[in-house]
Amino acid sequence: MAHQGSSVQIVSIENVDDGQVCKLDIEALKRVLTNEKVKDRYISVISIAGAMRTGKSFILDYFLRYLNARYVRNNITDWIGEDNSALTGFNWHGGMERVTSGIMIWSELFTYDAANGNKIAILLMDTQGVFDSQSTVLDNTVIFAMGTLTSSHLIYNIKGNLQENDLQNLQLFTEYGKQAAKTTGQIPFQRLTFLIRDWGAAKDAPYGTKGGKIIIDRQFNPKVSQKPELKEVRDHIKSCFDELNCYLLMHPGFKLTEDQDSEGKIEDLRPEFIDQLKDLLPRILSPESLVLKKINGRLITSGELVNYFVPYIEIFNSG
């Protein structure tokens, strides 16, 4: 199932004599966000972030399938595709090596005219996997913070379970973004979804949003008192986002993960995993689920979003 468009790198981390700098390809960004078709539309930015090799680009390519079906072909009954159709879009593959570097966006925004008169453009953003052997803590923090600052819906992709270090890292990344956002007053951020992949404790918390709510309650509204430092981490995260969600997604099947040349075909996935994709994606991408990007409480357009990338990059580079 071919897609219109391609992935475009807009942010990269480059080595210079005295360290590293964050580089923005402003021309590439403008080509995507300021063309006549989308520049005056309100924008919904869906960004995915998390550790490397946890399937972020893979899941984004299923996002693309849904978006193409819903907003290009106007057909949401068979968006999942044929059993033998290869998964295309953002570059991904199995194995140990990092695929995405910096921040990538999809070159074609998807458009939708809402019943209330709002004209909307939808942007997908993929960020490099953090905590690999090639990146510094600063690299990871800048990339994650940029994704948080510029998105309206941040998906924090986590493998296995929501651990304390995941929350501590999120606190670091959001605090960094929060400091940068003081220039625009863009606090708090909007929607955060913890997408927990390869969930293996379905007896304790069932797959999907039902189990996700159990995880959120357990982590953020515990019945027993927490140590002050643990409570501080959670209070910080809650203060940063308008809304916290969680979704528990099963392992896609070993046929996919054991074959590094796998093309992500439906026939390689567990049927139950496909059912969960069919439940998850409308919760993020259907018209009623979209979160429109706000800064200072005001909806901003696709063309206006460009103006926020530049100062954020400058702030990060200034230290």
PDB file of C-alpha atoms in Angstrom:
ATOM      1  CA  MET A   1       0.000   0.000   0.000  1.00  0.00           C
ATOM      2  CA  ALA A   2       1.968   2.985  -1.275  1.00  0.00           C
ATOM      3  CA  HIS A   3       1.824   6.302   0.529  1.00  0.00           C
ATOM      4  CA  GLN A   4       2.013   9.775  -0.845  1.00  0.00           C
ATOM      5  CA  GLY A   5       5.043  11.519   0.627  1.00  0.00           C
ATOM      6  CA  SER A   6       8.218  10.421   2.373  1.00  0.00           C
ATOM      7  CA  SER A   7      10.044  10.905   5.669  1.00  0.00           C
ATOM      8  CA  VAL A   8      12.048  14.139   5.868  1.00  0.00           C
ATOM      9  CA  GLN A   9      14.776  14.872   8.402  1.00  0.00           C
ATOM     10  CA  ILE A  10      14.291  18.307  10.003  1.00  0.00           C
ATOM     11  CA  VAL A  11      16.536  18.108  13.102  1.00  0.00           C
ATOM     12  CA  SER A  12      19.977  16.518  13.386  1.00  0.00           C
ATOM     13  CA  ILE A  13      22.725  16.463  16.002  1.00  0.00           C
ATOM     14  CA  GLU A  14      26.093  17.342  14.453  1.00  0.00           C
ATOM     15  CA  ASN A  15      29.620  17.209  15.825  1.00  0.00           C
ATOM     16  CA  VAL A  16      31.572  20.484  15.923  1.00  0.00           C
ATOM     17  CA  ASP A  17      35.007  21.378  17.318  1.00  0.00           C
ATOM     18  CA  ASP A  18      33.841  22.112  20.845  1.00  0.00           C
ATOM     19  CA  GLY A  19      31.049  19.567  21.136  1.00  0.00           C
ATOM     20  CA  GLN A  20      27.722  19.048  19.386  1.00  0.00           C
ATOM     21  CA  VAL A  21      25.030  21.299  17.991  1.00  0.00           C
ATOM     22  CA  CYS A  22      21.401  20.769  17.151  1.00  0.00           C
ATOM     23  CA  LYS A  23      20.791  21.676  13.504  1.00  0.00           C
ATOM     24  CA  LEU A  24      17.405  22.570  12.025  1.00  0.00           C
ATOM     25  CA  ASP A  25      16.718  22.186   8.304  1.00  0.00           C
ATOM     26  CA  ILE A  26      14.408  25.190   8.135  1.00  0.00           C
ATOM     27  CA  GLU A  27      13.882  24.929   4.372  1.00  0.00           C
ATOM     28  CA  ALA A  28      12.723  21.312   4.627  1.00  0.00           C
ATOM     29  CA  LEU A  29      10.412  22.278   7.498  1.00  0.00           C
ATOM     30  CA  LYS A  30       8.928  25.160   5.529  1.00  0.00           C
ATOM     31  CA  ARG A  31       8.322  22.963   2.479  1.00  0.00           C
ATOM     32  CA  VAL A  32       6.156  20.681   4.613  1.00  0.00           C
ATOM     33  CA  LEU A  33       4.378  23.174   6.894  1.00  0.00           C
ATOM     34  CA  THR A  34       3.996  26.368   4.847  1.00  0.00           C
ATOM     35  CA  ASN A  35       2.742  25.163   1.475  1.00  0.00           C
ATOM     36  CA  GLU A  36      -0.574  26.630   0.315  1.00  0.00           C
ATOM     37  CA  LYS A  37      -2.529  23.440   1.005  1.00  0.00           C
ATOM     38  CA  VAL A  38      -1.872  23.423   4.769  1.00  0.00           C
ATOM     39  CA  LYS A  39      -0.256  26.637   6.071  1.00  0.00           C
ATOM     40  CA  ASP A  40      -3.509  28.226   7.309  1.00  0.00           C
ATOM     41  CA  ARG A  41      -4.951  25.054   8.832  1.00  0.00           C
ATOM     42  CA  TYR A  42      -4.877  24.331  12.562  1.00  0.00           C
ATOM     43  CA  ILE A  43      -2.348  21.572  13.162  1.00  0.00           C
ATOM     44  CA  SER A  44      -2.409  18.333  15.123  1.00  0.00           C
ATOM     45  CA  VAL A  45       1.128  17.026  15.715  1.00  0.00           C
ATOM     46  CA  ILE A  46       1.491  13.390  16.758  1.00  0.00           C
ATOM     47  CA  SER A  47       5.019  12.606  17.920  1.00  0.00           C
ATOM     48  CA  ILE A  48       6.490   9.314  19.101  1.00  0.00           C
ATOM     49  CA  ALA A  49       9.550   9.041  21.365  1.00  0.00           C
ATOM     50  CA  GLY A  50      11.285   6.443  23.493  1.00  0.00           C
ATOM     51  CA  ALA A  51      14.264   4.106  23.666  1.00  0.00           C
ATOM     52  CA  MET A  52      15.889   2.810  20.503  1.00  0.00           C
ATOM     53  CA  ARG A  53      14.726  -0.471  18.940  1.00  0.00           C
ATOM     54  CA  THR A  54      11.293  -0.450  20.547  1.00  0.00           C
ATOM     55  CA  GLY A  55       9.249  -0.317  17.333  1.00  0.00           C
ATOM     56  CA  LYS A  56       8.457   3.407  17.058  1.00  0.00           C
ATOM     57  CA  SER A  57       8.885   3.699  13.278  1.00  0.00           C
ATOM     58  CA  PHE A  58       7.090   0.372  12.795  1.00  0.00           C
ATOM     59  CA  ILE A  59       3.958   1.576  14.603  1.00  0.00           C
ATOM     60  CA  LEU A  60       4.089   4.957  12.812  1.00  0.00           C
ATOM     61  CA  ASP A  61       3.858   3.167   9.477  1.00  0.00           C
ATOM     62  CA  TYR A  62       0.566   1.643  10.607  1.00  0.00           C
ATOM     63  CA  PHE A  63      -0.463   5.179  11.599  1.00  0.00           C
ATOM     64  CA  LEU A  64       0.227   6.150   7.984  1.00  0.00           C
ATOM     65  CA  ARG A  65      -1.990   3.336   6.723  1.00  0.00           C
ATOM     66  CA  TYR A  66      -4.865   4.540   8.879  1.00  0.00           C
ATOM     67  CA  LEU A  67      -4.370   8.209   7.938  1.00  0.00           C
ATOM     68  CA  ASN A  68      -4.251   7.420   4.228  1.00  0.00           C
ATOM     69  CA  ALA A  69      -7.411   5.362   4.452  1.00  0.00           C
ATOM     70  CA  ARG A  70      -9.333   7.819   6.637  1.00  0.00           C
ATOM     71  CA  TYR A  71      -8.270  11.176   5.217  1.00  0.00           C
ATOM     72  CA  VAL A  72      -7.173  10.421   1.631  1.00  0.00           C
ATOM     73  CA  ARG A  73      -9.311   7.501   0.476  1.00  0.00           C
ATOM     74  CA  ASN A  74     -12.254   8.093   2.857  1.00  0.00           C
ATOM     75  CA  ASN A  75     -12.360   4.395   3.650  1.00  0.00           C
ATOM     76  CA  ILE A  76     -11.840   3.130   7.187  1.00  0.00           C
ATOM     77  CA  THR A  77     -13.261  -0.365   6.813  1.00  0.00           C
ATOM     78  CA  ASP A  78     -10.122  -2.044   5.407  1.00  0.00           C
ATOM     79  CA  TRP A  79      -7.352   0.395   6.347  1.00  0.00           C
ATOM     80  CA  ILE A  80      -5.178  -2.350   7.817  1.00  0.00           C
ATOM     81  CA  GLY A  81      -4.235  -3.540   4.318  1.00  0.00           C
ATOM     82  CA  GLU A  82      -3.762  -6.844   2.526  1.00  0.00           C
ATOM     83  CA  ASP A  83      -2.123  -9.736   4.368  1.00  0.00           C
ATOM     84  CA  ASN A  84       0.909  -9.714   2.060  1.00  0.00           C
ATOM     85  CA  SER A  85       1.403  -5.955   1.610  1.00  0.00           C
ATOM     86  CA  ALA A  86       4.780  -4.737   2.883  1.00  0.00           C
ATOM     87  CA  LEU A  87       4.843  -1.996   5.519  1.00  0.00           C
ATOM     88  CA  THR A  88       6.186   1.236   4.031  1.00  0.00           C
ATOM     89  CA  GLY A  89       6.691   4.830   5.154  1.00  0.00           C
ATOM     90  CA  PHE A  90       9.170   5.719   7.895  1.00  0.00           C
ATOM     91  CA  ASN A  91      12.269   3.548   7.595  1.00  0.00           C
ATOM     92  CA  TRP A  92      12.389   0.636  10.034  1.00  0.00           C
ATOM     93  CA  HIS A  93      13.832  -2.877  10.338  1.00  0.00           C
ATOM     94  CA  GLY A  94      14.454  -5.513  12.961  1.00  0.00           C
ATOM     95  CA  GLY A  95      17.798  -5.901  14.694  1.00  0.00           C
ATOM     96  CA  MET A  96      20.040  -3.933  17.041  1.00  0.00           C
ATOM     97  CA  GLU A  97      21.089  -0.899  14.987  1.00  0.00           C
ATOM     98  CA  ARG A  98      19.397   2.483  15.272  1.00  0.00           C
ATOM     99  CA  VAL A  99      17.352   3.495  12.211  1.00  0.00           C
ATOM    100  CA  THR A 100      15.930   6.966  12.905  1.00  0.00           C
ATOM    101  CA  SER A 101      18.398   9.793  13.526  1.00  0.00           C
ATOM    102  CA  GLY A 102      17.363  13.198  14.889  1.00  0.00           C
ATOM    103  CA  ILE A 103      13.758  14.150  14.136  1.00  0.00           C
ATOM    104  CA  MET A 104      11.883  13.052  11.020  1.00  0.00           C
ATOM    105  CA  ILE A 105       8.475  14.245   9.838  1.00  0.00           C
ATOM    106  CA  TRP A 106       6.181  12.930   7.127  1.00  0.00           C
ATOM    107  CA  SER A 107       6.310  15.218   4.086  1.00  0.00           C
ATOM    108  CA  GLU A 108       2.556  15.121   3.407  1.00  0.00           C
ATOM    109  CA  LEU A 109       0.138  16.467   6.004  1.00  0.00           C
ATOM    110  CA  PHE A 110      -3.302  14.864   6.120  1.00  0.00           C
ATOM    111  CA  THR A 111      -6.212  17.292   5.990  1.00  0.00           C
ATOM    112  CA  TYR A 112      -9.667  17.232   7.523  1.00  0.00           C
ATOM    113  CA  ASP A 113     -12.515  19.752   7.640  1.00  0.00           C
ATOM    114  CA  ALA A 114     -14.340  19.409  10.947  1.00  0.00           C
ATOM    115  CA  ALA A 115     -18.084  19.921  11.366  1.00  0.00           C
ATOM    116  CA  ASN A 116     -17.441  22.968  13.596  1.00  0.00           C
ATOM    117  CA  GLY A 117     -15.645  24.725  10.731  1.00  0.00           C
ATOM    118  CA  ASN A 118     -12.072  24.031  11.852  1.00  0.00           C
ATOM    119  CA  LYS A 119      -9.766  23.148   8.987  1.00  0.00           C
ATOM    120  CA  ILE A 120      -7.142  20.738  10.304  1.00  0.00           C
ATOM    121  CA  ALA A 121      -3.790  19.373   9.128  1.00  0.00           C
ATOM    122  CA  ILE A 122      -2.244  16.271  10.746  1.00  0.00           C
ATOM    123  CA  LEU A 123       1.532  15.865  11.044  1.00  0.00           C
ATOM    124  CA  LEU A 124       3.405  12.703  12.061  1.00  0.00           C
ATOM    125  CA  MET A 125       6.792  13.072  13.770  1.00  0.00           C
ATOM    126  CA  ASP A 126       9.366  10.340  14.495  1.00  0.00           C
ATOM    127  CA  THR A 127      12.248  10.923  16.921  1.00  0.00           C
ATOM    128  CA  GLN A 128      15.472   8.960  17.179  1.00  0.00           C
ATOM    129  CA  GLY A 129      15.606   6.259  19.808  1.00  0.00           C
ATOM    130  CA  VAL A 130      17.193   7.525  22.986  1.00  0.00           C
ATOM    131  CA  PHE A 131      19.819   5.742  25.103  1.00  0.00           C
ATOM    132  CA  ASP A 132      21.827   4.239  22.256  1.00  0.00           C
ATOM    133  CA  SER A 133      25.612   3.907  22.291  1.00  0.00           C
ATOM    134  CA  GLN A 134      26.111   6.846  19.913  1.00  0.00           C
ATOM    135  CA  SER A 135      24.179   9.563  21.752  1.00  0.00           C
ATOM    136  CA  THR A 136      24.944  11.666  24.819  1.00  0.00           C
ATOM    137  CA  VAL A 137      22.414  12.447  27.533  1.00  0.00           C
ATOM    138  CA  LEU A 138      22.219  15.966  26.076  1.00  0.00           C
ATOM    139  CA  ASP A 139      21.426  14.604  22.583  1.00  0.00           C
ATOM    140  CA  ASN A 140      18.663  12.450  23.996  1.00  0.00           C
ATOM    141  CA  THR A 141      17.253  15.267  26.096  1.00  0.00           C
ATOM    142  CA  VAL A 142      17.226  17.805  23.245  1.00  0.00           C
ATOM    143  CA  ILE A 143      15.537  15.411  20.786  1.00  0.00           C
ATOM    144  CA  PHE A 144      12.920  14.245  23.291  1.00  0.00           C
ATOM    145  CA  ALA A 145      12.277  17.798  24.528  1.00  0.00           C
ATOM    146  CA  MET A 146      11.856  19.081  20.956  1.00  0.00           C
ATOM    147  CA  GLY A 147       9.325  16.348  20.264  1.00  0.00           C
ATOM    148  CA  THR A 148       7.436  17.267  23.439  1.00  0.00           C
ATOM    149  CA  LEU A 149       7.484  21.021  22.771  1.00  0.00           C
ATOM    150  CA  THR A 150       6.258  20.834  19.202  1.00  0.00           C
ATOM    151  CA  SER A 151       3.668  18.040  19.481  1.00  0.00           C
ATOM    152  CA  SER A 152       0.078  18.190  20.641  1.00  0.00           C
ATOM    153  CA  HIS A 153       0.000  14.433  21.359  1.00  0.00           C
ATOM    154  CA  LEU A 154       3.220  12.807  22.556  1.00  0.00           C
ATOM    155  CA  ILE A 155       3.363   9.021  22.498  1.00  0.00           C
ATOM    156  CA  TYR A 156       6.008   7.685  24.896  1.00  0.00           C
ATOM    157  CA  ASN A 157       6.875   4.267  23.495  1.00  0.00           C
ATOM    158  CA  ILE A 158       8.038   1.857  26.225  1.00  0.00           C
ATOM    159  CA  LYS A 159       8.936  -1.813  26.085  1.00  0.00           C
ATOM    160  CA  GLY A 160       7.699  -4.295  28.657  1.00  0.00           C
ATOM    161  CA  ASN A 161       6.486  -2.158  31.551  1.00  0.00           C
ATOM    162  CA  LEU A 162       6.408   1.403  32.870  1.00  0.00           C
ATOM    163  CA  GLN A 163       9.493   1.509  35.099  1.00  0.00           C
ATOM    164  CA  GLU A 164      10.806   4.140  37.498  1.00  0.00           C
ATOM    165  CA  ASN A 165      13.655   5.053  35.136  1.00  0.00           C
ATOM    166  CA  ASP A 166      11.101   5.746  32.354  1.00  0.00           C
ATOM    167  CA  LEU A 167       9.397   8.285  34.612  1.00  0.00           C
ATOM    168  CA  GLN A 168      12.687   9.817  35.750  1.00  0.00           C
ATOM    169  CA  ASN A 169      13.821  10.220  32.150  1.00  0.00           C
ATOM    170  CA  LEU A 170      10.483  11.791  31.251  1.00  0.00           C
ATOM    171  CA  GLN A 171      10.883  14.211  34.151  1.00  0.00           C
ATOM    172  CA  LEU A 172      14.319  15.232  32.855  1.00  0.00           C
ATOM    173  CA  PHE A 173      13.149  15.647  29.259  1.00  0.00           C
ATOM    174  CA  THR A 174      10.026  17.617  30.166  1.00  0.00           C
ATOM    175  CA  GLU A 175      11.898  19.869  32.594  1.00  0.00           C
ATOM    176  CA  TYR A 176      14.343  20.715  29.814  1.00  0.00           C
ATOM    177  CA  GLY A 177      11.438  21.434  27.476  1.00  0.00           C
ATOM    178  CA  LYS A 178       9.665  23.403  30.187  1.00  0.00           C
ATOM    179  CA  GLN A 179      12.660  25.725  30.606  1.00  0.00           C
ATOM    180  CA  ALA A 180      12.807  26.305  26.847  1.00  0.00           C
ATOM    181  CA  ALA A 181       9.051  26.876  26.728  1.00  0.00           C
ATOM    182  CA  LYS A 182       9.264  29.751  29.188  1.00  0.00           C
ATOM    183  CA  THR A 183      10.111  31.978  26.216  1.00  0.00           C
ATOM    184  CA  THR A 184       6.633  31.337  24.789  1.00  0.00           C
ATOM    185  CA  GLY A 185       4.684  30.473  27.914  1.00  0.00           C
ATOM    186  CA  GLN A 186       3.829  27.080  26.445  1.00  0.00           C
ATOM    187  CA  ILE A 187       3.194  25.206  29.692  1.00  0.00           C
ATOM    188  CA  PRO A 188       1.711  22.728  30.247  1.00  0.00           C
ATOM    189  CA  PHE A 189       2.049  20.355  27.337  1.00  0.00           C
ATOM    190  CA  GLN A 190      -1.047  18.647  25.987  1.00  0.00           C
ATOM    191  CA  ARG A 191      -1.698  14.899  25.740  1.00  0.00           C
ATOM    192  CA  LEU A 192       0.745  12.172  26.779  1.00  0.00           C
ATOM    193  CA  THR A 193       0.095   8.517  26.004  1.00  0.00           C
ATOM    194  CA  PHE A 194       2.315   5.808  27.451  1.00  0.00           C
ATOM    195  CA  LEU A 195       2.288   3.093  24.775  1.00  0.00           C
ATOM    196  CA  ILE A 196       3.597  -0.016  26.514  1.00  0.00           C
ATOM    197  CA  ARG A 197       4.741  -2.581  23.969  1.00  0.00           C
ATOM    198  CA  ASP A 198       5.098  -6.343  24.432  1.00  0.00           C
ATOM    199  CA  TRP A 199       2.956  -6.209  27.577  1.00  0.00           C
ATOM    200  CA  GLY A 200       3.275  -9.565  29.313  1.00  0.00           C
ATOM    201  CA  ALA A 201       1.121  -9.316  32.427  1.00  0.00           C
ATOM    202  CA  ALA A 202      -2.390  -9.385  30.986  1.00  0.00           C
ATOM    203  CA  LYS A 203      -3.675 -11.211  34.098  1.00  0.00           C
ATOM    204  CA  ASP A 204      -2.772  -8.172  36.222  1.00  0.00           C
ATOM    205  CA  ALA A 205      -3.829  -5.547  33.692  1.00  0.00           C
ATOM    206  CA  PRO A 206      -5.651  -6.465  30.456  1.00  0.00           C
ATOM    207  CA  TYR A 207      -4.490  -5.208  27.091  1.00  0.00           C
ATOM    208  CA  GLY A 208      -5.729  -1.877  25.772  1.00  0.00           C
ATOM    209  CA  THR A 209      -7.016   1.171  27.635  1.00  0.00           C
ATOM    210  CA  LYS A 210      -8.595  -0.805  30.476  1.00  0.00           C
ATOM    211  CA  GLY A 211      -5.227  -2.148  31.574  1.00  0.00           C
ATOM    212  CA  GLY A 212      -3.643   1.186  30.747  1.00  0.00           C
ATOM    213  CA  LYS A 213      -5.906   2.895  33.274  1.00  0.00           C
ATOM    214  CA  ILE A 214      -4.807   0.388  35.914  1.00  0.00           C
ATOM    215  CA  ILE A 215      -1.155   1.277  35.211  1.00  0.00           C
ATOM    216  CA  ILE A 216      -1.845   5.039  35.358  1.00  0.00           C
ATOM    217  CA  ASP A 217      -3.753   4.678  38.649  1.00  0.00           C
ATOM    218  CA  ARG A 218      -1.065   2.463  40.136  1.00  0.00           C
ATOM    219  CA  GLN A 219       1.745   4.821  39.151  1.00  0.00           C
ATOM    220  CA  PHE A 220       0.136   8.235  39.617  1.00  0.00           C
ATOM    221  CA  ASN A 221      -2.656   7.682  42.164  1.00  0.00           C
ATOM    222  CA  PRO A 222      -1.280   4.995  44.476  1.00  0.00           C
ATOM    223  CA  LYS A 223      -3.330   3.769  47.434  1.00  0.00           C
ATOM    224  CA  VAL A 224      -0.264   3.788  49.695  1.00  0.00           C
ATOM    225  CA  SER A 225       1.964   6.767  50.413  1.00  0.00           C
ATOM    226  CA  GLN A 226       5.001   7.170  48.182  1.00  0.00           C
ATOM    227  CA  LYS A 227       8.478   8.283  49.151  1.00  0.00           C
ATOM    228  CA  PRO A 228       8.827  12.054  48.609  1.00  0.00           C
ATOM    229  CA  GLU A 229      11.290  11.708  45.715  1.00  0.00           C
ATOM    230  CA  LEU A 230       8.982   9.289  43.875  1.00  0.00           C
ATOM    231  CA  LYS A 231       5.967  11.533  44.441  1.00  0.00           C
ATOM    232  CA  GLU A 232       7.940  14.533  43.175  1.00  0.00           C
ATOM    233  CA  VAL A 233       8.658  12.796  39.848  1.00  0.00           C
ATOM    234  CA  ARG A 234       4.976  11.979  39.360  1.00  0.00           C
ATOM    235  CA  ASP A 235       3.735  15.410  40.438  1.00  0.00           C
ATOM    236  CA  HIS A 236       6.118  16.992  37.942  1.00  0.00           C
ATOM    237  CA  ILE A 237       4.831  14.839  35.067  1.00  0.00           C
ATOM    238  CA  LYS A 238       1.191  15.466  36.007  1.00  0.00           C
ATOM    239  CA  SER A 239       1.869  19.219  36.103  1.00  0.00           C
ATOM    240  CA  CYS A 240       3.387  19.148  32.614  1.00  0.00           C
ATOM    241  CA  PHE A 241       0.530  17.538  30.668  1.00  0.00           C
ATOM    242  CA  ASP A 242      -3.146  18.303  30.317  1.00  0.00           C
ATOM    243  CA  GLU A 243      -3.974  14.615  29.933  1.00  0.00           C
ATOM    244  CA  LEU A 244      -2.290  11.273  30.707  1.00  0.00           C
ATOM    245  CA  ASN A 245      -3.276   8.036  28.956  1.00  0.00           C
ATOM    246  CA  CYS A 246      -1.834   4.542  28.714  1.00  0.00           C
ATOM    247  CA  TYR A 247      -2.362   1.671  26.267  1.00  0.00           C
ATOM    248  CA  LEU A 248      -1.043  -1.881  26.701  1.00  0.00           C
ATOM    249  CA  LEU A 249      -0.092  -3.582  23.434  1.00  0.00           C
ATOM    250  CA  MET A 250       0.844  -7.253  23.152  1.00  0.00           C
ATOM    251  CA  HIS A 251       3.929  -8.635  21.415  1.00  0.00           C
ATOM    252  CA  PRO A 252       3.369  -8.568  17.618  1.00  0.00           C
ATOM    253  CA  GLY A 253       4.622 -12.125  17.114  1.00  0.00           C
ATOM    254  CA  PHE A 254       8.048 -13.705  16.824  1.00  0.00           C
ATOM    255  CA  LYS A 255       7.801 -14.171  13.057  1.00  0.00           C
ATOM    256  CA  LEU A 256       8.187 -10.399  12.805  1.00  0.00           C
ATOM    257  CA  THR A 257      10.871  -9.878  15.444  1.00  0.00           C
ATOM    258  CA  GLU A 258      13.091 -12.852  14.570  1.00  0.00           C
ATOM    259  CA  ASP A 259      13.285 -12.042  10.853  1.00  0.00           C
ATOM    260  CA  GLN A 260      15.428  -8.941  10.331  1.00  0.00           C
ATOM    261  CA  ASP A 261      14.298  -8.839   6.699  1.00  0.00           C
ATOM    262  CA  SER A 262      10.630  -8.846   7.656  1.00  0.00           C
ATOM    263  CA  GLU A 263       8.530  -6.317   5.767  1.00  0.00           C
ATOM    264  CA  GLY A 264       5.965  -5.939   8.532  1.00  0.00           C
ATOM    265  CA  LYS A 265       3.237  -7.768   6.614  1.00  0.00           C
ATOM    266  CA  ILE A 266      -0.078  -8.465   8.300  1.00  0.00           C
ATOM    267  CA  GLU A 267       0.471 -12.188   7.728  1.00  0.00           C
ATOM    268  CA  ASP A 268       3.570 -11.953   9.966  1.00  0.00           C
ATOM    269  CA  LEU A 269       1.609 -10.526  12.918  1.00  0.00           C
ATOM    270  CA  ARG A 270      -0.468 -12.239  15.580  1.00  0.00           C
ATOM    271  CA  PRO A 271      -4.205 -11.842  14.841  1.00  0.00           C
ATOM    272  CA  GLU A 272      -4.767 -10.496  18.369  1.00  0.00           C
ATOM    273  CA  PHE A 273      -2.092  -7.840  17.786  1.00  0.00           C
ATOM    274  CA  ILE A 274      -3.897  -6.748  14.606  1.00  0.00           C
ATOM    275  CA  ASP A 275      -7.159  -6.465  16.582  1.00  0.00           C
ATOM    276  CA  GLN A 276      -5.360  -4.239  19.089  1.00  0.00           C
ATOM    277  CA  LEU A 277      -4.005  -2.018  16.295  1.00  0.00           C
ATOM    278  CA  LYS A 278      -7.572  -1.653  15.003  1.00  0.00           C
ATOM    279  CA  ASP A 279      -8.614  -0.502  18.487  1.00  0.00           C
ATOM    280  CA  LEU A 280      -5.598   1.713  19.225  1.00  0.00           C
ATOM    281  CA  LEU A 281      -5.206   3.756  16.051  1.00  0.00           C
ATOM    282  CA  PRO A 282      -8.673   5.353  15.952  1.00  0.00           C
ATOM    283  CA  ARG A 283      -8.113   6.388  19.596  1.00  0.00           C
ATOM    284  CA  ILE A 284      -5.189   8.498  18.371  1.00  0.00           C
ATOM    285  CA  LEU A 285      -5.983   9.411  14.766  1.00  0.00           C
ATOM    286  CA  SER A 286      -9.756   9.549  14.233  1.00  0.00           C
ATOM    287  CA  PRO A 287     -11.227  13.073  13.870  1.00  0.00           C
ATOM    288  CA  GLU A 288     -12.782  12.990  17.343  1.00  0.00           C
ATOM    289  CA  SER A 289      -9.446  11.904  18.902  1.00  0.00           C
ATOM    290  CA  LEU A 290      -7.184  14.557  17.372  1.00  0.00           C
ATOM    291  CA  VAL A 291      -5.555  17.090  19.704  1.00  0.00           C
ATOM    292  CA  LEU A 292      -4.975  20.470  18.050  1.00  0.00           C
ATOM    293  CA  LYS A 293      -1.711  22.187  18.874  1.00  0.00           C
ATOM    294  CA  LYS A 294      -2.053  25.105  21.289  1.00  0.00           C
ATOM    295  CA  ILE A 295       0.570  27.588  22.428  1.00  0.00           C
ATOM    296  CA  ASN A 296      -0.332  30.083  25.152  1.00  0.00           C
ATOM    297  CA  GLY A 297      -3.861  28.683  25.047  1.00  0.00           C
ATOM    298  CA  ARG A 298      -4.272  29.634  21.381  1.00  0.00           C
ATOM    299  CA  LEU A 299      -4.693  27.222  18.483  1.00  0.00           C
ATOM    300  CA  ILE A 300      -1.851  27.639  16.026  1.00  0.00           C
ATOM    301  CA  THR A 301      -1.665  26.904  12.325  1.00  0.00           C
ATOM    302  CA  SER A 302       0.761  24.726  10.419  1.00  0.00           C
ATOM    303  CA  GLY A 303       2.535  27.804   9.079  1.00  0.00           C
ATOM    304  CA  GLU A 304       2.882  29.310  12.561  1.00  0.00           C
ATOM    305  CA  LEU A 305       4.459  26.147  14.002  1.00  0.00           C
ATOM    306  CA  VAL A 306       7.613  26.816  11.961  1.00  0.00           C
ATOM    307  CA  ASN A 307       8.212  29.961  14.017  1.00  0.00           C
ATOM    308  CA  TYR A 308       8.547  27.932  17.224  1.00  0.00           C
ATOM    309  CA  PHE A 309      11.167  25.458  16.009  1.00  0.00           C
ATOM    310  CA  VAL A 310      13.760  28.201  15.433  1.00  0.00           C
ATOM    311  CA  PRO A 311      13.901  29.691  18.962  1.00  0.00           C
ATOM    312  CA  TYR A 312      13.752  26.250  20.590  1.00  0.00           C
ATOM    313  CA  ILE A 313      16.809  25.129  18.614  1.00  0.00           C
ATOM    314  CA  GLU A 314      18.631  28.355  19.489  1.00  0.00           C
ATOM    315  CA  ILE A 315      17.862  27.893  23.189  1.00  0.00           C
ATOM    316  CA  PHE A 316      19.088  24.288  23.193  1.00  0.00           C
ATOM    317  CA  ASN A 317      22.295  25.279  21.382  1.00  0.00           C
ATOM    318  CA  SER A 318      22.912  28.105  23.839  1.00  0.00           C
ATOM    319  CA  GLY A 319      22.970  25.588  26.698  1.00  0.00           C
TER     320      GLY A 319
END
